[in-house]
CSV table of C-alpha atoms in Angstrom, one decimal:
chain,number,residue,atom,x,y,z
A,1,MET,CA,65.7,124.4,107.8
A,2,LYS,CA,67.0,121.2,109.0
A,3,LYS,CA,70.8,121.0,109.4
A,4,ILE,CA,73.5,118.3,109.2
A,5,HIS,CA,76.9,118.3,110.7
A,6,ILE,CA,79.5,115.8,109.3
A,7,LYS,CA,82.8,115.0,111.1
A,8,THR,CA,85.2,113.1,108.8
A,9,TRP,CA,88.4,111.2,109.7
A,10,GLY,CA,90.8,109.3,107.7
A,11,CYS,CA,91.8,109.1,104.0
A,12,GLN,CA,90.5,111.0,101.0
A,13,MET,CA,88.1,108.2,100.3
A,14,ASN,CA,86.2,109.1,103.3
A,15,GLU,CA,86.3,112.9,102.3
A,16,TYR,CA,84.7,111.8,99.0
A,17,ASP,CA,82.2,109.7,100.9
A,18,SER,CA,81.3,112.5,103.2
A,19,SER,CA,80.7,114.7,100.2
A,20,ILE,CA,78.3,112.2,98.7
A,21,ILE,CA,76.4,112.0,102.1
A,22,SER,CA,75.9,115.8,102.1
A,23,LYS,CA,74.8,115.8,98.4
A,24,VAL,CA,72.2,112.9,99.0
A,25,LEU,CA,70.8,114.4,102.2
A,26,LYS,CA,70.4,117.8,100.7
A,27,LYS,CA,68.7,116.5,97.6
A,28,LYS,CA,66.4,113.8,99.2
A,29,LEU,CA,65.7,115.5,102.6
A,30,ASN,CA,66.6,119.0,102.1
A,31,TYR,CA,69.2,119.1,104.9
A,32,HIS,CA,71.9,121.7,104.8
A,33,ILE,CA,75.4,121.4,106.0
A,34,THR,CA,76.4,123.3,109.1
A,35,ASN,CA,80.0,123.6,110.6
A,36,ASN,CA,78.6,124.2,114.1
A,37,PHE,CA,77.7,120.8,115.6
A,38,LYS,CA,75.6,122.4,118.5
A,39,LYS,CA,73.2,123.6,115.7
A,40,ALA,CA,72.8,120.4,113.7
A,41,ASP,CA,69.6,118.1,113.7
A,42,ILE,CA,71.7,115.2,112.5
A,43,LEU,CA,75.4,114.5,113.6
A,44,ILE,CA,77.3,112.2,111.4
A,45,LEU,CA,80.8,110.6,112.0
A,46,ASN,CA,82.5,109.2,109.1
A,47,THR,CA,85.2,107.0,110.7
A,48,CYS,CA,88.7,105.6,110.1
A,49,SER,CA,90.1,102.4,111.7
A,50,ILE,CA,93.4,102.2,110.0
A,51,ARG,CA,95.1,102.7,113.5
A,52,GLU,CA,94.0,102.2,116.9
A,53,LYS,CA,94.5,105.8,117.9
A,54,ALA,CA,92.2,107.1,115.0
A,55,GLN,CA,89.6,104.6,116.2
A,56,GLU,CA,89.6,105.7,119.9
A,57,LYS,CA,89.5,109.5,118.8
A,58,ILE,CA,85.9,108.4,117.5
A,59,PHE,CA,84.6,107.4,120.8
A,60,HIS,CA,85.9,110.4,122.5
A,61,GLN,CA,84.1,112.6,119.9
A,62,LEU,CA,80.9,110.7,120.4
A,63,GLY,CA,81.3,111.2,124.1
A,64,ARG,CA,81.1,115.1,123.5
A,65,TRP,CA,78.1,114.6,121.4
A,66,LYS,CA,76.3,112.5,124.0
A,67,TYR,CA,75.6,115.6,126.0
A,68,LEU,CA,73.7,117.2,123.2
A,69,LYS,CA,71.5,114.0,122.9
A,70,LYS,CA,70.7,114.3,126.5
A,71,LYS,CA,69.4,117.9,126.1
A,72,ASN,CA,67.7,117.0,123.0
A,73,LYS,CA,66.5,113.6,122.3
A,74,GLU,CA,65.4,114.4,118.6
A,75,ILE,CA,68.9,114.8,117.6
A,76,ILE,CA,70.1,111.9,115.5
A,77,ILE,CA,73.5,110.4,115.7
A,78,ALA,CA,75.0,108.3,113.0
A,79,VAL,CA,78.3,106.6,112.7
A,80,GLY,CA,79.6,105.3,109.3
A,81,GLY,CA,83.0,104.5,107.7
A,82,CYS,CA,85.4,101.8,108.3
A,83,VAL,CA,84.8,101.4,112.1
A,84,SER,CA,81.2,100.8,111.7
A,85,THR,CA,82.0,97.8,109.4
A,86,GLN,CA,84.7,96.6,111.8
A,87,GLU,CA,82.8,97.0,115.2
A,88,LYS,CA,79.2,96.5,113.9
A,89,LYS,CA,76.7,96.2,116.8
A,90,LYS,CA,79.6,96.7,119.3
A,91,ILE,CA,79.4,100.3,118.7
A,92,PHE,CA,75.9,100.4,120.2
A,93,LYS,CA,77.2,98.7,123.3
A,94,ARG,CA,80.0,101.3,123.8
A,95,ALA,CA,77.7,104.2,122.8
A,96,ASN,CA,74.1,103.2,123.2
A,97,PHE,CA,72.9,106.8,122.4
A,98,ILE,CA,73.8,106.2,118.7
A,99,ASP,CA,70.9,105.8,116.3
A,100,ILE,CA,72.3,104.7,113.1
A,101,ILE,CA,75.4,102.6,111.9
A,102,PHE,CA,76.0,102.6,108.1
A,103,GLY,CA,78.9,101.3,106.0
A,104,PRO,CA,81.0,102.9,103.3
A,105,LYS,CA,79.0,101.2,100.6
A,106,THR,CA,75.6,102.2,102.1
A,107,ILE,CA,76.0,105.9,102.5
A,108,HIS,CA,73.3,106.6,99.6
A,109,ARG,CA,70.8,104.6,101.8
A,110,LEU,CA,71.0,107.2,104.7
A,111,PRO,CA,67.8,109.2,103.7
A,112,LYS,CA,65.8,106.0,103.9
A,113,MET,CA,67.5,105.0,107.3
A,114,ILE,CA,66.6,108.4,108.7
A,115,LYS,CA,63.0,108.2,107.6
A,116,LYS,CA,62.7,104.7,108.9
A,117,LEU,CA,64.2,105.8,112.3
A,118,LYS,CA,61.8,108.6,112.7
A,119,LYS,CA,58.9,106.4,111.9
A,120,LYS,CA,59.8,103.3,113.9
A,121,LYS,CA,62.0,104.9,116.6
A,122,LYS,CA,64.3,101.8,116.5
A,123,LYS,CA,68.1,101.7,116.1
A,124,ILE,CA,69.4,101.0,112.6
A,125,ILE,CA,72.4,99.1,111.4
A,126,ASN,CA,72.8,98.9,107.6
A,127,ILE,CA,76.4,98.2,106.5
A,128,LYS,CA,76.3,95.6,103.8
A,129,SER,CA,76.3,96.0,100.0
A,130,ASN,CA,77.9,94.3,97.1
A,131,ASN,CA,77.5,97.1,94.5
A,132,LEU,CA,78.7,100.6,94.0
A,133,ASN,CA,75.3,102.4,93.8
A,134,LYS,CA,76.6,105.3,95.9
A,135,PHE,CA,78.5,106.6,93.0
A,136,LYS,CA,75.4,107.5,91.1
A,137,PHE,CA,74.9,110.6,93.2
A,138,PHE,CA,77.8,112.7,91.8
A,139,LYS,CA,75.4,115.0,89.9
A,140,TYR,CA,73.9,116.3,93.0
A,141,ASN,CA,77.1,118.3,93.6
A,142,THR,CA,76.7,122.2,93.7
A,143,ILE,CA,80.1,123.0,95.2
A,144,LYS,CA,82.5,124.3,92.5
A,145,LYS,CA,86.1,123.1,93.1
A,146,VAL,CA,89.2,123.6,91.0
A,147,SER,CA,90.6,120.2,92.3
A,148,SER,CA,88.1,117.4,92.9
A,149,PHE,CA,88.2,113.8,93.8
A,150,ILE,CA,86.9,111.0,91.8
A,151,SER,CA,86.8,107.5,93.5
A,152,ILE,CA,87.3,105.0,90.7
A,153,MET,CA,87.2,101.7,93.0
A,154,GLU,CA,86.3,100.4,96.2
A,155,GLY,CA,88.0,97.7,98.4
A,156,CYS,CA,91.3,95.9,98.3
A,157,ASN,CA,92.4,92.2,97.5
A,158,LYS,CA,96.0,92.5,98.6
A,159,CYS,CA,95.5,91.6,102.2
A,160,CYS,CA,98.8,92.9,103.6
A,161,SER,CA,99.2,91.4,107.1
A,162,PHE,CA,98.8,94.8,108.9
A,163,CYS,CA,95.9,96.2,107.0
A,164,ILE,CA,92.3,96.1,108.0
A,165,VAL,CA,90.9,97.7,104.8
A,166,PRO,CA,90.0,94.4,103.1
A,167,TYR,CA,88.0,93.6,106.2
A,168,THR,CA,86.2,96.8,106.3
A,169,ARG,CA,86.0,98.1,102.7
A,170,GLY,CA,85.7,94.5,101.1
A,171,LYS,CA,87.1,93.2,98.0
A,172,GLU,CA,88.0,95.3,95.0
A,173,ILE,CA,85.2,96.6,92.6
A,174,SER,CA,86.1,98.9,89.9
A,175,ARG,CA,83.6,101.4,88.5
A,176,PHE,CA,82.8,101.3,84.8
A,177,PRO,CA,85.0,103.8,82.6
A,178,LYS,CA,81.9,105.5,81.2
A,179,ASP,CA,80.7,106.4,84.7
A,180,ILE,CA,84.1,107.8,85.7
A,181,LEU,CA,84.4,109.7,82.4
A,182,SER,CA,80.7,111.1,83.0
A,183,GLU,CA,81.7,112.4,86.5
A,184,ALA,CA,85.0,114.0,85.3
A,185,LYS,CA,83.2,115.8,82.5
A,186,TYR,CA,80.5,116.9,84.8
A,187,LEU,CA,83.0,118.2,87.2
A,188,SER,CA,84.9,120.0,84.3
A,189,LYS,CA,81.8,121.8,83.1
A,190,ASN,CA,81.4,123.0,86.8
A,191,GLY,CA,85.0,124.5,87.3
A,192,THR,CA,87.2,121.5,88.1
A,193,LYS,CA,90.7,121.8,86.4
A,194,GLU,CA,92.3,119.0,88.3
A,195,ILE,CA,91.0,115.6,89.2
A,196,ILE,CA,92.5,113.2,91.9
A,197,LEU,CA,91.7,109.6,91.3
A,198,LEU,CA,91.0,107.7,94.4
A,199,GLY,CA,91.1,104.0,95.3
A,200,GLN,CA,92.8,101.7,98.0
A,201,ASN,CA,95.0,100.5,95.2
A,202,VAL,CA,94.3,102.5,92.1
A,203,ASN,CA,96.9,100.8,89.8
A,204,SER,CA,94.7,97.4,90.2
A,205,TYR,CA,91.8,99.2,88.6
A,206,LYS,CA,90.4,96.9,86.0
A,207,SER,CA,87.0,97.3,84.3
A,208,LYS,CA,85.1,96.8,81.0
A,209,PHE,CA,84.0,99.1,78.2
A,210,SER,CA,80.6,98.8,76.8
A,211,ASP,CA,82.0,96.6,74.1
A,212,GLY,CA,83.4,94.1,76.6
A,213,SER,CA,87.1,95.1,76.2
A,214,ILE,CA,89.3,95.7,79.2
A,215,CYS,CA,89.9,99.1,80.6
A,216,THR,CA,93.2,99.3,82.7
A,217,PHE,CA,94.4,102.1,85.0
A,218,SER,CA,96.7,103.5,82.4
A,219,LYS,CA,93.9,103.5,79.7
A,220,LEU,CA,91.6,105.3,82.1
A,221,ILE,CA,94.2,108.0,82.5
A,222,LYS,CA,94.7,108.5,78.9
A,223,LEU,CA,90.8,108.8,78.3
A,224,LEU,CA,90.6,111.3,81.2
A,225,SER,CA,93.4,113.4,79.8
A,226,LYS,CA,91.4,113.9,76.6
A,227,ILE,CA,88.9,116.1,78.5
A,228,LYS,CA,89.9,119.6,77.4
A,229,LYS,CA,89.0,121.4,80.4
A,230,ILE,CA,90.9,118.9,82.8
A,231,LEU,CA,94.4,120.4,83.0
A,232,ARG,CA,95.9,118.0,85.5
A,233,ILE,CA,95.5,114.5,86.7
A,234,ARG,CA,96.8,112.9,90.0
A,235,PHE,CA,96.1,109.7,91.7
A,236,THR,CA,96.4,108.0,95.2
A,237,THR,CA,97.1,105.4,96.6
A,238,SER,CA,99.2,103.1,94.3
A,239,ASN,CA,101.0,99.9,95.3
A,240,PRO,CA,104.4,98.7,94.0
A,241,MET,CA,102.8,95.2,93.6
A,242,GLU,CA,101.0,96.2,90.4
A,243,PHE,CA,102.9,99.3,89.2
A,244,SER,CA,103.2,98.1,85.6
A,245,ASP,CA,105.5,99.3,82.8
A,246,ASP,CA,102.3,100.3,81.1
A,247,LEU,CA,101.6,102.7,83.8
A,248,ILE,CA,105.1,104.0,83.9
A,249,LYS,CA,104.8,104.6,80.1
A,250,THR,CA,101.7,106.8,80.7
A,251,TYR,CA,104.1,109.4,82.4
A,252,LYS,CA,105.9,109.8,79.0
A,253,ASN,CA,102.7,110.0,76.9
A,254,THR,CA,100.4,111.9,79.2
A,255,THR,CA,101.6,115.4,80.1
A,256,LYS,CA,98.6,116.2,82.2
A,257,LEU,CA,99.7,113.6,84.7
A,258,VAL,CA,101.6,115.5,87.3
A,259,SER,CA,105.4,114.9,88.2
A,260,TYR,CA,104.5,113.6,91.7
A,261,LEU,CA,103.8,110.1,92.9
A,262,HIS,CA,103.0,108.6,96.3
A,263,LEU,CA,104.1,105.1,96.2
A,264,PRO,CA,104.0,103.4,99.6
A,265,VAL,CA,107.0,101.2,100.4
A,266,GLN,CA,106.4,100.6,104.1
A,267,SER,CA,109.9,99.4,105.0
A,268,GLY,CA,113.4,99.1,103.5
A,269,SER,CA,113.9,95.7,104.8
A,270,ASN,CA,113.0,92.6,102.7
A,271,LYS,CA,112.5,90.5,105.7
A,272,ILE,CA,109.9,92.9,107.2
A,273,LEU,CA,108.2,93.3,103.7
A,274,LYS,CA,107.7,89.4,103.7
A,275,LYS,CA,106.1,89.6,107.1
A,276,MET,CA,103.9,92.4,105.8
A,277,ARG,CA,102.8,90.1,103.0
A,278,ARG,CA,103.9,92.9,100.4
A,279,SER,CA,104.6,90.8,97.3
A,280,TYR,CA,107.6,93.0,96.2
A,281,ASN,CA,111.2,93.4,97.3
A,282,ILE,CA,113.5,96.5,97.6
A,283,LYS,CA,115.1,95.7,94.1
A,284,LYS,CA,111.7,95.7,92.5
A,285,TYR,CA,110.7,99.1,94.2
A,286,LYS,CA,114.0,100.8,93.1
A,287,GLU,CA,113.6,99.4,89.6
A,288,ILE,CA,110.1,101.2,89.4
A,289,ILE,CA,111.6,104.4,90.7
A,290,LYS,CA,114.5,104.2,88.3
A,291,LYS,CA,112.2,103.7,85.3
A,292,LEU,CA,110.0,106.7,86.3
A,293,ILE,CA,112.9,109.0,86.9
A,294,LYS,CA,114.3,108.1,83.4
A,295,ILE,CA,111.1,109.3,81.8
A,296,ARG,CA,110.5,112.2,84.3
A,297,PRO,CA,113.8,113.3,85.8
A,298,LYS,CA,112.2,115.9,88.2
A,299,ILE,CA,109.5,113.7,89.5
A,300,GLN,CA,108.9,114.0,93.4
A,301,ILE,CA,108.5,110.6,95.2
A,302,THR,CA,106.6,110.3,98.5
A,303,SER,CA,105.9,107.3,100.6
A,304,ASP,CA,104.3,105.6,103.7
A,305,PHE,CA,106.5,104.0,106.3
A,306,ILE,CA,105.5,101.7,109.3
A,307,VAL,CA,108.0,101.8,112.1
A,308,GLY,CA,108.3,99.2,114.7
A,309,PHE,CA,106.5,96.5,112.9
A,310,PRO,CA,106.6,93.1,114.8
A,311,GLY,CA,110.1,91.6,114.2
A,312,GLU,CA,111.8,94.9,113.1
A,313,SER,CA,115.3,94.9,114.4
A,314,LYS,CA,117.7,97.9,114.4
A,315,LYS,CA,119.3,96.5,111.3
A,316,ASP,CA,116.0,96.4,109.4
A,317,PHE,CA,115.2,100.0,110.5
A,318,HIS,CA,118.6,101.1,109.3
A,319,LYS,CA,117.8,99.5,105.8
A,320,THR,CA,114.8,101.8,105.7
A,321,LEU,CA,117.0,104.9,106.5
A,322,LYS,CA,119.3,103.7,103.8
A,323,LEU,CA,116.5,103.3,101.2
A,324,ILE,CA,115.4,106.9,102.1
A,325,ASP,CA,119.0,108.1,101.3
A,326,GLU,CA,118.9,106.2,98.0
A,327,ILE,CA,115.5,107.2,96.7
A,328,ASN,CA,115.6,110.8,98.2
A,329,PHE,CA,111.9,110.7,99.3
A,330,ASP,CA,110.3,114.1,99.3
A,331,MET,CA,107.9,113.6,102.0
A,332,SER,CA,106.1,110.8,103.9
A,333,PHE,CA,103.2,109.5,106.0
A,334,SER,CA,105.1,107.5,108.6
A,335,PHE,CA,103.6,106.0,111.9
A,336,ILE,CA,104.4,103.5,114.6
A,337,TYR,CA,102.8,100.2,113.9
A,338,SER,CA,99.3,99.7,115.3
A,339,PRO,CA,97.9,96.2,115.6
A,340,ARG,CA,94.4,95.9,114.0
A,341,PRO,CA,91.7,93.3,115.0
A,342,LYS,CA,91.5,90.2,112.9
A,343,THR,CA,94.8,91.0,110.9
A,344,PRO,CA,97.6,88.4,110.7
A,345,ALA,CA,100.1,90.8,111.9
A,346,SER,CA,98.2,91.3,115.2
A,347,ARG,CA,99.2,87.8,116.1
A,348,LEU,CA,102.9,88.2,115.6
A,349,LEU,CA,105.3,88.6,118.6
A,350,ASP,CA,106.2,92.2,119.1
A,351,GLU,CA,109.3,92.7,121.5
A,352,THR,CA,110.3,96.1,120.5
A,353,GLN,CA,109.7,98.7,123.3
A,354,LEU,CA,107.5,101.8,122.7
A,355,LYS,CA,110.5,104.1,123.6
A,356,GLU,CA,112.6,102.5,120.9
A,357,LYS,CA,109.7,102.8,118.3
A,358,LYS,CA,109.2,106.5,119.0
A,359,LYS,CA,113.0,107.0,118.6
A,360,ARG,CA,113.0,105.3,115.4
A,361,LEU,CA,110.1,107.4,114.1
A,362,TYR,CA,111.8,110.5,115.1
A,363,LEU,CA,115.0,109.6,113.1
A,364,LEU,CA,113.0,108.6,110.1
A,365,GLN,CA,110.8,111.8,110.1
A,366,LYS,CA,113.9,114.1,110.7
A,367,LYS,CA,115.6,112.5,107.7
A,368,ILE,CA,112.5,112.9,105.5
A,369,ASN,CA,111.9,116.6,106.6
A,370,LYS,CA,115.6,117.4,105.8
A,371,ASN,CA,114.9,116.2,102.2
A,372,THR,CA,111.6,118.2,102.1
A,373,ASN,CA,113.6,121.3,103.0
A,374,LEU,CA,116.2,120.7,100.6
A,375,PHE,CA,113.8,120.1,97.6
A,376,SER,CA,111.9,123.2,98.6
A,377,LYS,CA,115.0,125.4,98.8
A,378,LYS,CA,116.1,124.2,95.4
A,379,MET,CA,112.9,125.7,93.8
A,380,ILE,CA,113.9,129.1,95.1
A,381,GLY,CA,114.5,131.4,91.9
A,382,THR,CA,112.7,128.9,89.7
A,383,TYR,CA,109.5,129.6,87.6
A,384,GLN,CA,106.8,127.2,88.5
A,385,LYS,CA,103.4,126.6,86.7
A,386,VAL,CA,100.8,126.9,89.4
A,387,LEU,CA,97.2,125.8,89.2
A,388,VAL,CA,95.3,128.4,91.4
A,389,GLU,CA,92.8,126.7,93.8
A,390,LYS,CA,91.4,129.3,96.2
A,391,LYS,CA,91.8,132.5,98.1
A,392,ILE,CA,93.1,132.5,101.6
A,393,TYR,CA,93.5,135.3,104.2
A,394,LYS,CA,96.4,135.7,106.4
A,395,ASN,CA,96.6,138.7,108.8
A,396,ASN,CA,93.6,140.2,107.2
A,397,LYS,CA,95.3,140.2,103.8
A,398,LYS,CA,94.2,138.4,100.8
A,399,TYR,CA,96.4,135.9,99.1
A,400,PHE,CA,95.9,133.0,96.6
A,401,PHE,CA,96.8,129.5,96.9
A,402,GLY,CA,97.9,126.9,94.2
A,403,LYS,CA,99.9,123.8,93.5
A,404,THR,CA,102.9,123.2,91.3
A,405,TYR,CA,103.4,120.3,88.9
A,406,ASN,CA,105.4,118.5,91.6
A,407,ASN,CA,102.6,119.1,94.3
A,408,ARG,CA,104.2,122.0,96.2
A,409,THR,CA,101.8,124.5,97.7
A,410,VAL,CA,102.5,128.1,96.7
A,411,ILE,CA,101.0,131.3,98.3
A,412,PHE,CA,101.2,134.7,96.3
A,413,LYS,CA,99.4,138.0,95.9
A,414,SER,CA,97.4,139.2,92.9
A,415,SER,CA,95.0,142.0,92.4
A,416,LYS,CA,93.1,139.8,89.8
A,417,ASN,CA,91.0,136.7,90.6
A,418,LEU,CA,93.0,133.9,89.2
A,419,ILE,CA,91.1,130.9,90.7
A,420,GLY,CA,91.1,128.1,88.1
A,421,LYS,CA,93.9,129.5,86.1
A,422,LEU,CA,97.3,128.0,85.3
A,423,ILE,CA,100.0,130.7,85.8
A,424,TYR,CA,103.7,131.1,86.1
A,425,VAL,CA,104.9,132.1,89.5
A,426,LYS,CA,108.6,132.8,90.6
A,427,ILE,CA,109.4,131.2,93.9
A,428,TYR,CA,111.3,133.6,96.3
A,429,LYS,CA,111.0,131.9,99.8
A,430,ALA,CA,110.7,128.2,101.0
A,431,HIS,CA,109.0,127.2,104.2
A,432,MET,CA,108.4,123.8,105.5
A,433,GLN,CA,104.7,123.6,104.6
A,434,ASN,CA,104.6,126.0,101.6
A,435,LEU,CA,106.5,128.2,99.1
A,436,LYS,CA,106.0,132.0,98.6
A,437,GLY,CA,106.0,133.4,95.1
A,438,LYS,CA,105.4,136.3,92.8
A,439,ILE,CA,103.5,136.2,89.5
């Protein structure tokens, strides 16, 4: 039995793509997944280039795989994801032992690439595609999950000055609603109770129904909520630029849409937002949150922050800290700015010392962590409706793991198998990463 090992870095889109890779290779070539890379016949790296550190990790990993290739020349090593479309043939120069380079939109072509490689013994690069054919393979899925991803679009048109995604994933292409609904129904029949809609900017989703009428993101959510076996809907990532009133109203009319929103703001300074080419200001961002809270008073808001963007002064940074206090963000993904090739921001003058950037990141994360702890502690003594996702084992004891309506992880004991059920759990303890509860 031939075996494949996939190493995935980056966003949920990459995780989704890796699941397609495993399905396609199993169906077309009868390859089976192994977690032990030393036993694999094919090693695949699905990469992320959102930050320089993430990109360099890839070449360190490839260096470890190089020794396996030296021992066994029949092992195939393939690199995909955003780094492959960013670096292209340069990857062969840095790591000449690699056999295949593929792109995010060409993952479904891997079986043919592998066959061609074995036949002609020549390196292959296949990264270009203008369609979304990769999404046709969802029915190959045999793994049953309570919570499943559905990618609804690919690419981004926003061209923020710091972001490499438009260069690596291309322009926005939205899937047809009938295809997304078909995937959701298929998943629901196979045990999925919650779907997480994915895209670089999901609220810019726009497609057409078979009659030619327009399907917006809010319409898509409403249609998905009508699938009986789907109990919850989440989405990531959205952008304040296109967070419409129509989408805000969806929180009022669609109870299956969870009371949790990840809405990246990046900075609390209008000056920095302008440099980032984020076409909104802080006033606009706060108006969105205010409208949401009016409809869903207990909604939890999380965000992304870039610290030390070129030109960010101490005053600009303190405006970000002030915004955190005003919004009361629950959690965050926060990073020091990392210049990416070809992006406009990479050409900006950056005079802030790394030591100062690290200090700012520490202060920001400390403030956010304080909020996280306070929100969690407020939940002690409350009854939360938890969607049970899986079993976990800690110290040889069996527990169950699930998520609340506001996206908190809860761990609890049960003598019954409750996977896939919505149950009430009373919270009695709060930790940084999770809550403890009793049925």
